[in-house]
mmCIF file of C-alpha atoms in Angstrom:
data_model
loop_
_atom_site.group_PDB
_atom_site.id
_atom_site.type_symbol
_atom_site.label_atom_id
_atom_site.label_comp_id
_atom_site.label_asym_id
_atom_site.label_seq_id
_atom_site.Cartn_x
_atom_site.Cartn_y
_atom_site.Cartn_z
ATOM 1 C CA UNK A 8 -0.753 11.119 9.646
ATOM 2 C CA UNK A 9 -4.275 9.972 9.227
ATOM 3 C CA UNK A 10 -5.537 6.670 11.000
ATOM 4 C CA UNK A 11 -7.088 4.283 9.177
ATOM 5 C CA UNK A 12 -8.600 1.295 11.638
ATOM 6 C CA UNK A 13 -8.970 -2.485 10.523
ATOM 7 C CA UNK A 14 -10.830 -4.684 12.741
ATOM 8 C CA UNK A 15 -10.552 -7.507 13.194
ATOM 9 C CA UNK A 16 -6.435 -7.429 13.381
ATOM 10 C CA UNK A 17 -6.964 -11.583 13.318
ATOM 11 C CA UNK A 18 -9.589 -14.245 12.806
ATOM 12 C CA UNK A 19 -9.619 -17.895 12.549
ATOM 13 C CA UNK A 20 -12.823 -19.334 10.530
ATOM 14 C CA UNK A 21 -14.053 -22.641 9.577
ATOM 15 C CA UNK A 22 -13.855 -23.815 5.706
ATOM 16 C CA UNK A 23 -17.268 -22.508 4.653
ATOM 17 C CA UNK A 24 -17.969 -19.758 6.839
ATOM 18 C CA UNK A 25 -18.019 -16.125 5.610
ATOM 19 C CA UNK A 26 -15.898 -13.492 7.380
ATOM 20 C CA UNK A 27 -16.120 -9.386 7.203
ATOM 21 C CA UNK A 28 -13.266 -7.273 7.618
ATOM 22 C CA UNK A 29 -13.769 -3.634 8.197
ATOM 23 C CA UNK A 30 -11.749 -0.943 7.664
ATOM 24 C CA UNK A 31 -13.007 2.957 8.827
ATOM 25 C CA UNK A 32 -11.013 6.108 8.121
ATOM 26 C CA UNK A 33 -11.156 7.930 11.395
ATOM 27 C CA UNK A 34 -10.220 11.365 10.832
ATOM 28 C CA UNK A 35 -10.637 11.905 7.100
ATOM 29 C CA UNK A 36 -12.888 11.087 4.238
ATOM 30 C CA UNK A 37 -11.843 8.282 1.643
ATOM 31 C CA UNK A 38 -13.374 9.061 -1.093
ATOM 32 C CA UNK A 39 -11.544 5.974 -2.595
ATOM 33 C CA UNK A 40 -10.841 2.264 -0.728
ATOM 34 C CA UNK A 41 -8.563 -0.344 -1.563
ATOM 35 C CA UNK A 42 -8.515 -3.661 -0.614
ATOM 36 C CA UNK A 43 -4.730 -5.749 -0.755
ATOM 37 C CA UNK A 44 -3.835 -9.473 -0.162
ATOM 38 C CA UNK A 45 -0.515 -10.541 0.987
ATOM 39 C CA UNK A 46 0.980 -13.605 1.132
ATOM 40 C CA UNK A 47 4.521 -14.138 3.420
ATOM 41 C CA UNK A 48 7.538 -11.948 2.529
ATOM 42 C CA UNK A 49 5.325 -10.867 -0.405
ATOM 43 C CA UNK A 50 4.045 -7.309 -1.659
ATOM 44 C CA UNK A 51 1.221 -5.815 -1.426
ATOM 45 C CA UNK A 52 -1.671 -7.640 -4.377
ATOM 46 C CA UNK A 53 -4.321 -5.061 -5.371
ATOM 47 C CA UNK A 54 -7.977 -7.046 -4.813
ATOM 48 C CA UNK A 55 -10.269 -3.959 -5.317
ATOM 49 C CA UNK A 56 -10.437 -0.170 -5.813
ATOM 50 C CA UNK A 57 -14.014 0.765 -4.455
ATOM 51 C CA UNK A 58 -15.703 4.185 -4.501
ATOM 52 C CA UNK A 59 -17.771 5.791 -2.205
ATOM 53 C CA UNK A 60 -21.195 4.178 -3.587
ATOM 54 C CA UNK A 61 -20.284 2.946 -6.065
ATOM 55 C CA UNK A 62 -19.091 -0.791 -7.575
ATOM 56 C CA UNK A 63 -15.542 -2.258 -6.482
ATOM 57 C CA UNK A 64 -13.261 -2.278 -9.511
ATOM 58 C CA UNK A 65 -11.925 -5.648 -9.310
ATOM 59 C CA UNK A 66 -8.065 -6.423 -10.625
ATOM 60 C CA UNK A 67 -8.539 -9.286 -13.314
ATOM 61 C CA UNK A 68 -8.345 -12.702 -11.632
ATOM 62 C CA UNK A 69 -10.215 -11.367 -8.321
ATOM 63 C CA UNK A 70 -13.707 -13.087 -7.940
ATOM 64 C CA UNK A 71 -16.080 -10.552 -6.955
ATOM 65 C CA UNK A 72 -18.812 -12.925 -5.807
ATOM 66 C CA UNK A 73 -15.894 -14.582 -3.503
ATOM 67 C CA UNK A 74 -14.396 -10.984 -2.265
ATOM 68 C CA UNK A 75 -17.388 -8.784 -1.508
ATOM 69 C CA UNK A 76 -16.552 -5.378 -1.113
ATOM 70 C CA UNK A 77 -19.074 -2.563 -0.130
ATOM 71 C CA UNK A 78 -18.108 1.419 0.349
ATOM 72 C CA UNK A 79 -21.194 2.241 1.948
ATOM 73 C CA UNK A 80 -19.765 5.644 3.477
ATOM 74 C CA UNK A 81 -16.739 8.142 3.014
ATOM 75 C CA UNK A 82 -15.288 6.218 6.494
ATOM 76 C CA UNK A 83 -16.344 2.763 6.176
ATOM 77 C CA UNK A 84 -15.320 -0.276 3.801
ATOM 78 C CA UNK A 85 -15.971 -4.063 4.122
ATOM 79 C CA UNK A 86 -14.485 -7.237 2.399
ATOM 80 C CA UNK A 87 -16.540 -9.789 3.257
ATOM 81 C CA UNK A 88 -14.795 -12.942 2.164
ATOM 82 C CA UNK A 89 -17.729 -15.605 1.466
ATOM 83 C CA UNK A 90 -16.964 -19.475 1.798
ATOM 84 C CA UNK A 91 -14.118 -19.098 3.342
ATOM 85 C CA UNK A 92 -11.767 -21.867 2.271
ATOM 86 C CA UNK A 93 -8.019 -22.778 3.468
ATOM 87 C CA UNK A 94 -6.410 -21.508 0.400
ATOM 88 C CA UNK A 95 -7.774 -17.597 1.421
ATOM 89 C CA UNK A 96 -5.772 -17.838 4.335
ATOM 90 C CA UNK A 97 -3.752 -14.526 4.178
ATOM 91 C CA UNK A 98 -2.832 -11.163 5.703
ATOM 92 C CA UNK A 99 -5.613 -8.751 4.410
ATOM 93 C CA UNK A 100 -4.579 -4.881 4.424
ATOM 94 C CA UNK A 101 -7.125 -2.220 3.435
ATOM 95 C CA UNK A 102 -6.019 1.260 2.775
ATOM 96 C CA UNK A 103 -7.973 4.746 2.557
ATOM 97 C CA UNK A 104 -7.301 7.797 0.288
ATOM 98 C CA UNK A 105 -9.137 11.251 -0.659
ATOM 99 C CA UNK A 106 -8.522 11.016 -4.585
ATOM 100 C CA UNK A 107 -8.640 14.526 -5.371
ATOM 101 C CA UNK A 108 -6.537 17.174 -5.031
ATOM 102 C CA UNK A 109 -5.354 19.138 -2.077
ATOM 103 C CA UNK A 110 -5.457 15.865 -0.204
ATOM 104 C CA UNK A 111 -4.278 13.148 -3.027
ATOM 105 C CA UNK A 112 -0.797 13.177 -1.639
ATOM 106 C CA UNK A 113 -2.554 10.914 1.186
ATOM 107 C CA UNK A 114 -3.082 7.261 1.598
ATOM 108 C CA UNK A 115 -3.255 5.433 4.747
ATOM 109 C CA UNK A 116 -3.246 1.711 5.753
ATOM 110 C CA UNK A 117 -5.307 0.047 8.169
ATOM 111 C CA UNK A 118 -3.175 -2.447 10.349
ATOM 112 C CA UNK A 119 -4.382 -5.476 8.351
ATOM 113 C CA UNK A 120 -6.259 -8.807 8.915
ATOM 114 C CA UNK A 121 -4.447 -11.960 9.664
ATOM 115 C CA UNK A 122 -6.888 -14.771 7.949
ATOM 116 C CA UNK A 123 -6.672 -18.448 9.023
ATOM 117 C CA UNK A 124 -9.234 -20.700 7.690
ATOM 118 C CA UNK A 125 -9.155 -24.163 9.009
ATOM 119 C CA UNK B 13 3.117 -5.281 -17.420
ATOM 120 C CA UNK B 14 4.791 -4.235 -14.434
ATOM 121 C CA UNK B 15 4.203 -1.115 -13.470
ATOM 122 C CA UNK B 16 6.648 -0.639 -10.519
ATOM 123 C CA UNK B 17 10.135 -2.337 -9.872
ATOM 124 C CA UNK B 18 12.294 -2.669 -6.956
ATOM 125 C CA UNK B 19 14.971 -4.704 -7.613
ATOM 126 C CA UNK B 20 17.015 -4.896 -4.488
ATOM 127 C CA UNK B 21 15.064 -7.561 -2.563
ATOM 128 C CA UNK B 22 17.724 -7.256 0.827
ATOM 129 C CA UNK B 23 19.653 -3.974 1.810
ATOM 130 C CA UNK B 24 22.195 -3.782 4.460
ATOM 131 C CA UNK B 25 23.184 -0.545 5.715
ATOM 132 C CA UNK B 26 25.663 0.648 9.134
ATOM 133 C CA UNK B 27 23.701 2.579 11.818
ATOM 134 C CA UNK B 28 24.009 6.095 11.165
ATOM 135 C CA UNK B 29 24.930 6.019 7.456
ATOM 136 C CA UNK B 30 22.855 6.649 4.511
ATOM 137 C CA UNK B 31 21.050 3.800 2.055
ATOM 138 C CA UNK B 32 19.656 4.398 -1.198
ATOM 139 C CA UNK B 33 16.454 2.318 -1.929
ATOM 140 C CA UNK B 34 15.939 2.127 -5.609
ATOM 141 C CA UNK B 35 12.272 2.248 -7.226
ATOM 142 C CA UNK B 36 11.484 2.728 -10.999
ATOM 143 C CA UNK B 37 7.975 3.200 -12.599
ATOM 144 C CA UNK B 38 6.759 2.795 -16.111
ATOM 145 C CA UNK B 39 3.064 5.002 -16.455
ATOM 146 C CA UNK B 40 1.477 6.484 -19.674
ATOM 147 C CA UNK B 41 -0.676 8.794 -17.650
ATOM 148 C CA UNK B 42 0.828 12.467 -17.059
ATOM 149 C CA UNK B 43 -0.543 12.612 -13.802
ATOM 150 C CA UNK B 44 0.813 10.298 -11.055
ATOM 151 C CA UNK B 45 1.952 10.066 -7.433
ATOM 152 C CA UNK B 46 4.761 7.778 -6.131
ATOM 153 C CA UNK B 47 4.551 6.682 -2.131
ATOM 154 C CA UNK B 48 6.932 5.039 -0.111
ATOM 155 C CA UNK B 49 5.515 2.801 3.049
ATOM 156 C CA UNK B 50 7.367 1.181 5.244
ATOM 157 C CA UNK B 51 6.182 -1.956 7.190
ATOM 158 C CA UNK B 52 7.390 -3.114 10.174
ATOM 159 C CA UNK B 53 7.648 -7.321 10.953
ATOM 160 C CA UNK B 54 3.739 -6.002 13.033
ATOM 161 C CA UNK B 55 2.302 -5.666 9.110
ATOM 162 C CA UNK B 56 0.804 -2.369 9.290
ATOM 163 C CA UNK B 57 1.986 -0.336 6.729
ATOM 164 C CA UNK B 58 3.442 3.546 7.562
ATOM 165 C CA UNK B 59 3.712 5.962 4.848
ATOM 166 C CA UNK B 60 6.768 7.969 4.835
ATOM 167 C CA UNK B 61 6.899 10.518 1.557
ATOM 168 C CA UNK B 62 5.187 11.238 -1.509
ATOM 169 C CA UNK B 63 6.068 12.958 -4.462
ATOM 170 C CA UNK B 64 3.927 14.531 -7.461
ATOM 171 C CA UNK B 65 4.658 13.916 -10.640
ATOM 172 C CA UNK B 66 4.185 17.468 -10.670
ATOM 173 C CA UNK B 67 6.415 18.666 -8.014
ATOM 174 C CA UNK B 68 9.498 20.594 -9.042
ATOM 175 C CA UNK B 69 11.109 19.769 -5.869
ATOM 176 C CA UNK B 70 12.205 16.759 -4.767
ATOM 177 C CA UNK B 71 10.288 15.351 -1.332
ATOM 178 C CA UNK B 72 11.394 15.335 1.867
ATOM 179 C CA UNK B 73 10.277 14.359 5.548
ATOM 180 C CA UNK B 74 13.016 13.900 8.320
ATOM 181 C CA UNK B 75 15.442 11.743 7.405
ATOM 182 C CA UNK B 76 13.637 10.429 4.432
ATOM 183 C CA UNK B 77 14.267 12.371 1.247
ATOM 184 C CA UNK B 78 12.794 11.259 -2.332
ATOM 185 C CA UNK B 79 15.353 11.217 -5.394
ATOM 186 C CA UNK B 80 12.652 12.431 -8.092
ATOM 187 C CA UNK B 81 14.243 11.767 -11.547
ATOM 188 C CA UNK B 82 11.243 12.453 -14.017
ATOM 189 C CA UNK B 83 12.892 11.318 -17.171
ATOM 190 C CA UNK B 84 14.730 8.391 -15.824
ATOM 191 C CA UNK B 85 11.095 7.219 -14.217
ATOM 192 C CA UNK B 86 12.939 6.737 -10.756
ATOM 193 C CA UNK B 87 11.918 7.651 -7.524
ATOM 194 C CA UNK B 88 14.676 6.541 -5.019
ATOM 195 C CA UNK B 89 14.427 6.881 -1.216
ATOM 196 C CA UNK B 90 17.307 8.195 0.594
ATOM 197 C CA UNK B 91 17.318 7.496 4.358
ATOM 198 C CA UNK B 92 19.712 9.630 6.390
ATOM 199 C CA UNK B 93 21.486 8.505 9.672
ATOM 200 C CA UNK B 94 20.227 5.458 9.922
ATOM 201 C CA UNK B 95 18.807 4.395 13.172
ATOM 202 C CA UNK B 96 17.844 -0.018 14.327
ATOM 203 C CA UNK B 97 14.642 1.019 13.990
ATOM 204 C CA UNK B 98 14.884 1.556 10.385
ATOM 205 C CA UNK B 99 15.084 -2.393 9.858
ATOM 206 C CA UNK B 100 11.879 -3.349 7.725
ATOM 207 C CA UNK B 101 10.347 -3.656 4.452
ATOM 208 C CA UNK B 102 10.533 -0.744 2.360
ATOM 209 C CA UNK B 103 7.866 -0.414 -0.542
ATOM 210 C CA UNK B 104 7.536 1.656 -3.301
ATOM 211 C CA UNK B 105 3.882 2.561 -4.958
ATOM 212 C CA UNK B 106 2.519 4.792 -7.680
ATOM 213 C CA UNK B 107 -0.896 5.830 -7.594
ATOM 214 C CA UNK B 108 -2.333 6.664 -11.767
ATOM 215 C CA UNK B 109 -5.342 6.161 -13.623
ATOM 216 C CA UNK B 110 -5.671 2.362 -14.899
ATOM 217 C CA UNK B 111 -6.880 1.357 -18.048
ATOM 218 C CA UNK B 112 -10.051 1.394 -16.766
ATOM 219 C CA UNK B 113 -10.058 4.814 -15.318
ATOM 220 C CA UNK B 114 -10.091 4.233 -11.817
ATOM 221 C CA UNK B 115 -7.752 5.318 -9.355
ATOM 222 C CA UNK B 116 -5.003 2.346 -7.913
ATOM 223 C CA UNK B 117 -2.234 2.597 -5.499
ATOM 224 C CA UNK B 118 -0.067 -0.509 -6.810
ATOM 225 C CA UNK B 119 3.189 -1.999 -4.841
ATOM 226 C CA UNK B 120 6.410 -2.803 -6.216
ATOM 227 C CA UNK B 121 8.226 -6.036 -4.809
ATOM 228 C CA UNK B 122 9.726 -4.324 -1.800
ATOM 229 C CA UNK B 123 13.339 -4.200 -0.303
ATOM 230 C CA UNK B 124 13.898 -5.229 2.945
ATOM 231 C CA UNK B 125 16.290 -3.147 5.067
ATOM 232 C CA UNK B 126 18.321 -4.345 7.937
ATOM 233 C CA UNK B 127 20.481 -1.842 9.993
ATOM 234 C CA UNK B 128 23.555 -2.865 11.236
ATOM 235 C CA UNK B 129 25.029 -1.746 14.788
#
Protein backbone atom coordinates (compact mmCIF):
# COMPACT_ATOMS: atom_id res chain seq x y z
CA UNK A 1 0.00 0.00 0.00
CA UNK A 2 0.89 3.62 -0.06
CA UNK A 3 3.04 5.21 2.85
CA UNK A 4 1.93 7.98 4.43
CA UNK A 5 4.81 9.45 7.04
CA UNK A 6 3.96 11.40 10.38
CA UNK A 7 6.73 13.00 12.11
CA UNK A 8 7.09 13.52 14.91
CA UNK A 9 5.79 9.81 16.14
CA UNK A 10 5.98 11.66 19.89
CA UNK A 11 6.49 15.02 21.53
CA UNK A 12 6.31 16.34 24.94
CA UNK A 13 5.59 20.32 25.09
CA UNK A 14 5.19 22.82 27.73
CA UNK A 15 1.53 24.35 28.50
CA UNK A 16 1.75 27.29 26.09
CA UNK A 17 4.00 26.25 23.50
CA UNK A 18 2.81 25.53 19.93
CA UNK A 19 3.67 22.19 18.29
CA UNK A 20 3.52 21.10 14.32
CA UNK A 21 2.86 17.75 13.26
CA UNK A 22 3.52 16.80 9.73
CA UNK A 23 2.26 14.32 7.76
CA UNK A 24 3.74 13.75 3.80
CA UNK A 25 2.32 11.20 1.38
CA UNK A 26 5.41 9.60 -0.05
CA UNK A 27 4.50 7.85 -3.06
CA UNK A 28 1.15 9.31 -4.09
CA UNK A 29 -0.70 12.54 -4.32
CA UNK A 30 -3.46 13.44 -1.61
CA UNK A 31 -5.48 15.47 -3.11
CA UNK A 32 -7.49 15.38 0.22
CA UNK A 33 -5.94 15.34 4.13
CA UNK A 34 -7.50 14.48 7.22
CA UNK A 35 -6.58 15.20 10.47
CA UNK A 36 -8.04 12.60 13.60
CA UNK A 37 -7.75 12.84 17.46
CA UNK A 38 -7.85 9.87 19.62
CA UNK A 39 -8.21 9.51 23.00
CA UNK A 40 -7.33 5.79 24.84
CA UNK A 41 -9.28 2.72 23.62
CA UNK A 42 -11.24 5.32 21.60
CA UNK A 43 -12.00 5.70 17.71
CA UNK A 44 -10.80 7.62 15.45
CA UNK A 45 -12.49 11.77 15.96
CA UNK A 46 -12.50 13.60 12.60
CA UNK A 47 -10.65 17.28 13.39
CA UNK A 48 -10.34 18.46 9.71
CA UNK A 49 -10.80 17.53 6.03
CA UNK A 50 -8.26 19.91 4.17
CA UNK A 51 -7.75 20.29 0.41
CA UNK A 52 -4.89 20.79 -1.51
CA UNK A 53 -4.93 24.81 -1.20
CA UNK A 54 -7.55 25.26 -0.01
CA UNK A 55 -9.33 25.95 3.73
CA UNK A 56 -9.56 22.94 6.34
CA UNK A 57 -13.21 21.98 6.75
CA UNK A 58 -13.45 21.84 10.37
CA UNK A 59 -16.05 19.14 12.17
CA UNK A 60 -18.35 21.42 14.44
CA UNK A 61 -16.80 21.80 17.90
CA UNK A 62 -13.06 21.87 16.41
CA UNK A 63 -11.42 25.38 16.98
CA UNK A 64 -9.69 26.30 13.95
CA UNK A 65 -7.61 29.09 15.46
CA UNK A 66 -6.48 26.27 18.18
CA UNK A 67 -5.91 23.35 15.38
CA UNK A 68 -4.16 25.00 12.45
CA UNK A 69 -4.14 23.01 9.53
CA UNK A 70 -2.36 23.97 6.19
CA UNK A 71 -2.32 21.65 2.78
CA UNK A 72 0.26 23.55 1.21
CA UNK A 73 1.13 20.65 -1.40
CA UNK A 74 -0.42 17.32 -2.86
CA UNK A 75 2.34 15.48 -0.23
CA UNK A 76 2.47 17.66 2.67
CA UNK A 77 -0.07 18.57 5.61
CA UNK A 78 0.52 20.27 9.02
CA UNK A 79 -1.58 20.60 12.30
CA UNK A 80 0.00 22.95 14.16
CA UNK A 81 -1.60 22.83 17.56
CA UNK A 82 -1.17 26.52 19.09
CA UNK A 83 -1.07 27.00 23.02
CA UNK A 84 -0.66 23.85 23.71
CA UNK A 85 -2.46 23.05 26.95
CA UNK A 86 -2.67 19.64 29.10
CA UNK A 87 -6.13 18.86 28.08
CA UNK A 88 -4.74 18.43 24.07
CA UNK A 89 -2.74 15.75 25.23
CA UNK A 90 -3.66 12.94 22.71
CA UNK A 91 -2.61 10.50 19.98
CA UNK A 92 -2.86 12.60 16.70
CA UNK A 93 -3.27 10.41 13.37
CA UNK A 94 -3.32 12.12 9.96
CA UNK A 95 -4.38 10.23 6.95
CA UNK A 96 -3.94 10.88 3.03
CA UNK A 97 -6.34 10.06 0.12
CA UNK A 98 -6.62 10.87 -3.82
CA UNK A 99 -10.50 11.75 -3.81
CA UNK A 100 -11.24 10.97 -7.25
CA UNK A 101 -11.72 8.13 -9.06
CA UNK A 102 -9.41 5.44 -10.23
CA UNK A 103 -7.58 5.96 -6.98
CA UNK A 104 -10.60 6.78 -4.34
CA UNK A 105 -10.55 3.23 -3.14
CA UNK A 106 -7.25 4.55 -1.25
CA UNK A 107 -6.62 6.08 2.07
CA UNK A 108 -3.59 5.75 4.08
CA UNK A 109 -2.60 6.62 7.70
CA UNK A 110 0.41 8.15 8.88
CA UNK A 111 1.72 6.34 12.13
CA UNK A 112 0.33 9.09 14.41
CA UNK A 113 1.58 11.64 17.03
CA UNK A 114 1.68 10.82 20.65
CA UNK A 115 0.99 14.48 22.36
CA UNK A 116 1.97 15.13 26.01
CA UNK A 117 1.68 18.58 27.20
CA UNK A 118 2.93 19.20 30.64
CA UNK B 1 -26.41 11.26 13.86
CA UNK B 2 -24.24 8.42 13.71
CA UNK B 3 -23.18 7.58 10.68
CA UNK B 4 -21.30 4.26 11.30
CA UNK B 5 -21.92 1.53 14.06
CA UNK B 6 -19.97 -1.26 15.35
CA UNK B 7 -21.51 -2.73 18.03
CA UNK B 8 -19.32 -5.53 19.18
CA UNK B 9 -16.79 -3.60 21.29
CA UNK B 10 -14.58 -7.21 22.19
CA UNK B 11 -14.40 -10.32 19.79
CA UNK B 12 -12.84 -13.53 20.68
CA UNK B 13 -12.07 -15.89 18.06
CA UNK B 14 -9.79 -19.64 18.07
CA UNK B 15 -6.61 -19.46 15.91
CA UNK B 16 -7.38 -20.67 12.62
CA UNK B 17 -11.17 -20.18 12.59
CA UNK B 18 -13.18 -17.55 11.04
CA UNK B 19 -14.79 -14.18 12.91
CA UNK B 20 -17.33 -12.04 11.57
CA UNK B 21 -16.84 -8.29 12.46
CA UNK B 22 -20.09 -6.51 12.09
CA UNK B 23 -20.29 -2.77 10.67
CA UNK B 24 -23.53 -0.94 9.57
CA UNK B 25 -23.78 2.54 7.87
CA UNK B 26 -26.61 4.95 7.50
CA UNK B 27 -25.64 7.60 4.23
CA UNK B 28 -28.10 9.61 2.00
CA UNK B 29 -25.48 10.05 -0.64
CA UNK B 30 -25.52 7.32 -3.58
CA UNK B 31 -21.99 7.36 -3.80
CA UNK B 32 -19.87 5.99 -0.91
CA UNK B 33 -16.90 3.82 0.05
CA UNK B 34 -16.65 1.65 3.22
CA UNK B 35 -12.83 0.83 4.61
CA UNK B 36 -11.77 -1.42 7.11
CA UNK B 37 -8.28 -0.52 9.12
CA UNK B 38 -6.87 -2.37 11.45
CA UNK B 39 -4.59 -0.97 14.25
CA UNK B 40 -2.21 -2.67 16.03
CA UNK B 41 -1.52 -1.79 20.17
CA UNK B 42 1.80 0.51 17.92
CA UNK B 43 -1.35 3.01 16.75
CA UNK B 44 -0.69 3.18 13.19
CA UNK B 45 -3.54 2.35 11.37
CA UNK B 46 -3.34 -0.49 8.24
CA UNK B 47 -6.00 -0.59 5.76
CA UNK B 48 -7.14 -3.94 4.81
CA UNK B 49 -10.28 -3.76 2.10
CA UNK B 50 -12.54 -1.44 0.57
CA UNK B 51 -15.64 -1.77 -1.09
CA UNK B 52 -17.70 0.62 -3.56
CA UNK B 53 -20.92 1.27 -3.08
CA UNK B 54 -20.83 0.53 -6.59
CA UNK B 55 -19.16 -2.73 -6.74
CA UNK B 56 -21.26 -5.73 -7.71
CA UNK B 57 -18.86 -7.96 -6.10
CA UNK B 58 -18.18 -8.32 -2.80
CA UNK B 59 -14.26 -7.34 -1.71
CA UNK B 60 -11.67 -9.41 -1.01
CA UNK B 61 -7.82 -9.37 -0.05
CA UNK B 62 -6.21 -12.58 1.52
CA UNK B 63 -7.90 -13.69 4.22
CA UNK B 64 -10.01 -10.65 4.59
CA UNK B 65 -13.24 -10.75 2.62
CA UNK B 66 -16.04 -7.86 2.83
CA UNK B 67 -19.81 -9.05 3.35
CA UNK B 68 -21.38 -6.15 1.08
CA UNK B 69 -25.16 -6.15 1.84
CA UNK B 70 -26.41 -2.88 0.00
CA UNK B 71 -29.92 -2.88 1.25
CA UNK B 72 -29.28 -4.00 4.73
CA UNK B 73 -26.46 -0.97 4.87
CA UNK B 74 -23.89 -3.62 6.27
CA UNK B 75 -20.52 -4.13 5.42
CA UNK B 76 -19.15 -7.05 7.59
CA UNK B 77 -15.51 -8.25 7.59
CA UNK B 78 -14.88 -11.83 7.44
CA UNK B 79 -11.35 -12.90 8.50
CA UNK B 80 -10.35 -16.41 7.44
CA UNK B 81 -7.90 -18.72 9.40
CA UNK B 82 -7.17 -16.70 11.91
CA UNK B 83 -3.61 -16.22 12.81
CA UNK B 84 -2.13 -14.32 16.80
CA UNK B 85 -1.31 -11.72 14.79
CA UNK B 86 -4.77 -10.88 13.98
CA UNK B 87 -5.28 -9.57 17.72
CA UNK B 88 -6.11 -5.71 17.40
CA UNK B 89 -8.61 -3.14 16.87
CA UNK B 90 -10.67 -3.54 13.96
CA UNK B 91 -12.43 -0.31 12.51
CA UNK B 92 -14.92 0.25 10.16
CA UNK B 93 -15.17 3.74 8.00
CA UNK B 94 -17.25 5.14 5.18
CA UNK B 95 -15.97 7.77 3.14
CA UNK B 96 -19.36 10.19 1.47
CA UNK B 97 -20.01 13.64 0.81
CA UNK B 98 -21.02 15.62 4.17
CA UNK B 99 -23.52 18.09 4.41
CA UNK B 100 -21.18 20.43 3.52
CA UNK B 101 -19.88 18.82 0.44
CA UNK B 102 -16.59 17.84 1.35
CA UNK B 103 -15.15 14.58 1.31
CA UNK B 104 -14.74 12.64 5.12
CA UNK B 105 -13.48 9.29 6.00
CA UNK B 106 -15.44 8.86 9.47
CA UNK B 107 -14.74 5.80 12.10
CA UNK B 108 -17.17 3.70 13.72
CA UNK B 109 -16.46 2.69 17.49
CA UNK B 110 -14.21 -0.23 16.65
CA UNK B 111 -14.11 -3.96 17.82
CA UNK B 112 -11.26 -5.23 19.30
CA UNK B 113 -10.17 -8.75 18.30
CA UNK B 114 -8.20 -11.12 20.37
CA UNK B 115 -7.09 -14.55 18.89
CA UNK B 116 -7.02 -17.35 20.95
CA UNK B 117 -4.24 -20.23 20.72
Amino acid sequence: GAVVSQHPSWVICKSGTSVKIECRSLDFQATTMFWYRQFPKQSLMLMATSNEGSKATYEQGVEKDKFLINHASLTLSTLTVTSAHPEDSSFYICGGAQAFPPRDTEAFFGQGTRLTVV
Amino acid sequence: AQKITQTQPGMFVQEKEAVTLDCTYDTSDPSYGLFWYKQPSSGEMIFLIYQGSYDQQNATEGRYSLNFQKARKSANLVISASQLGDSAMYFCAMRDLGEDSSYKLIFGSGTRLLVRP
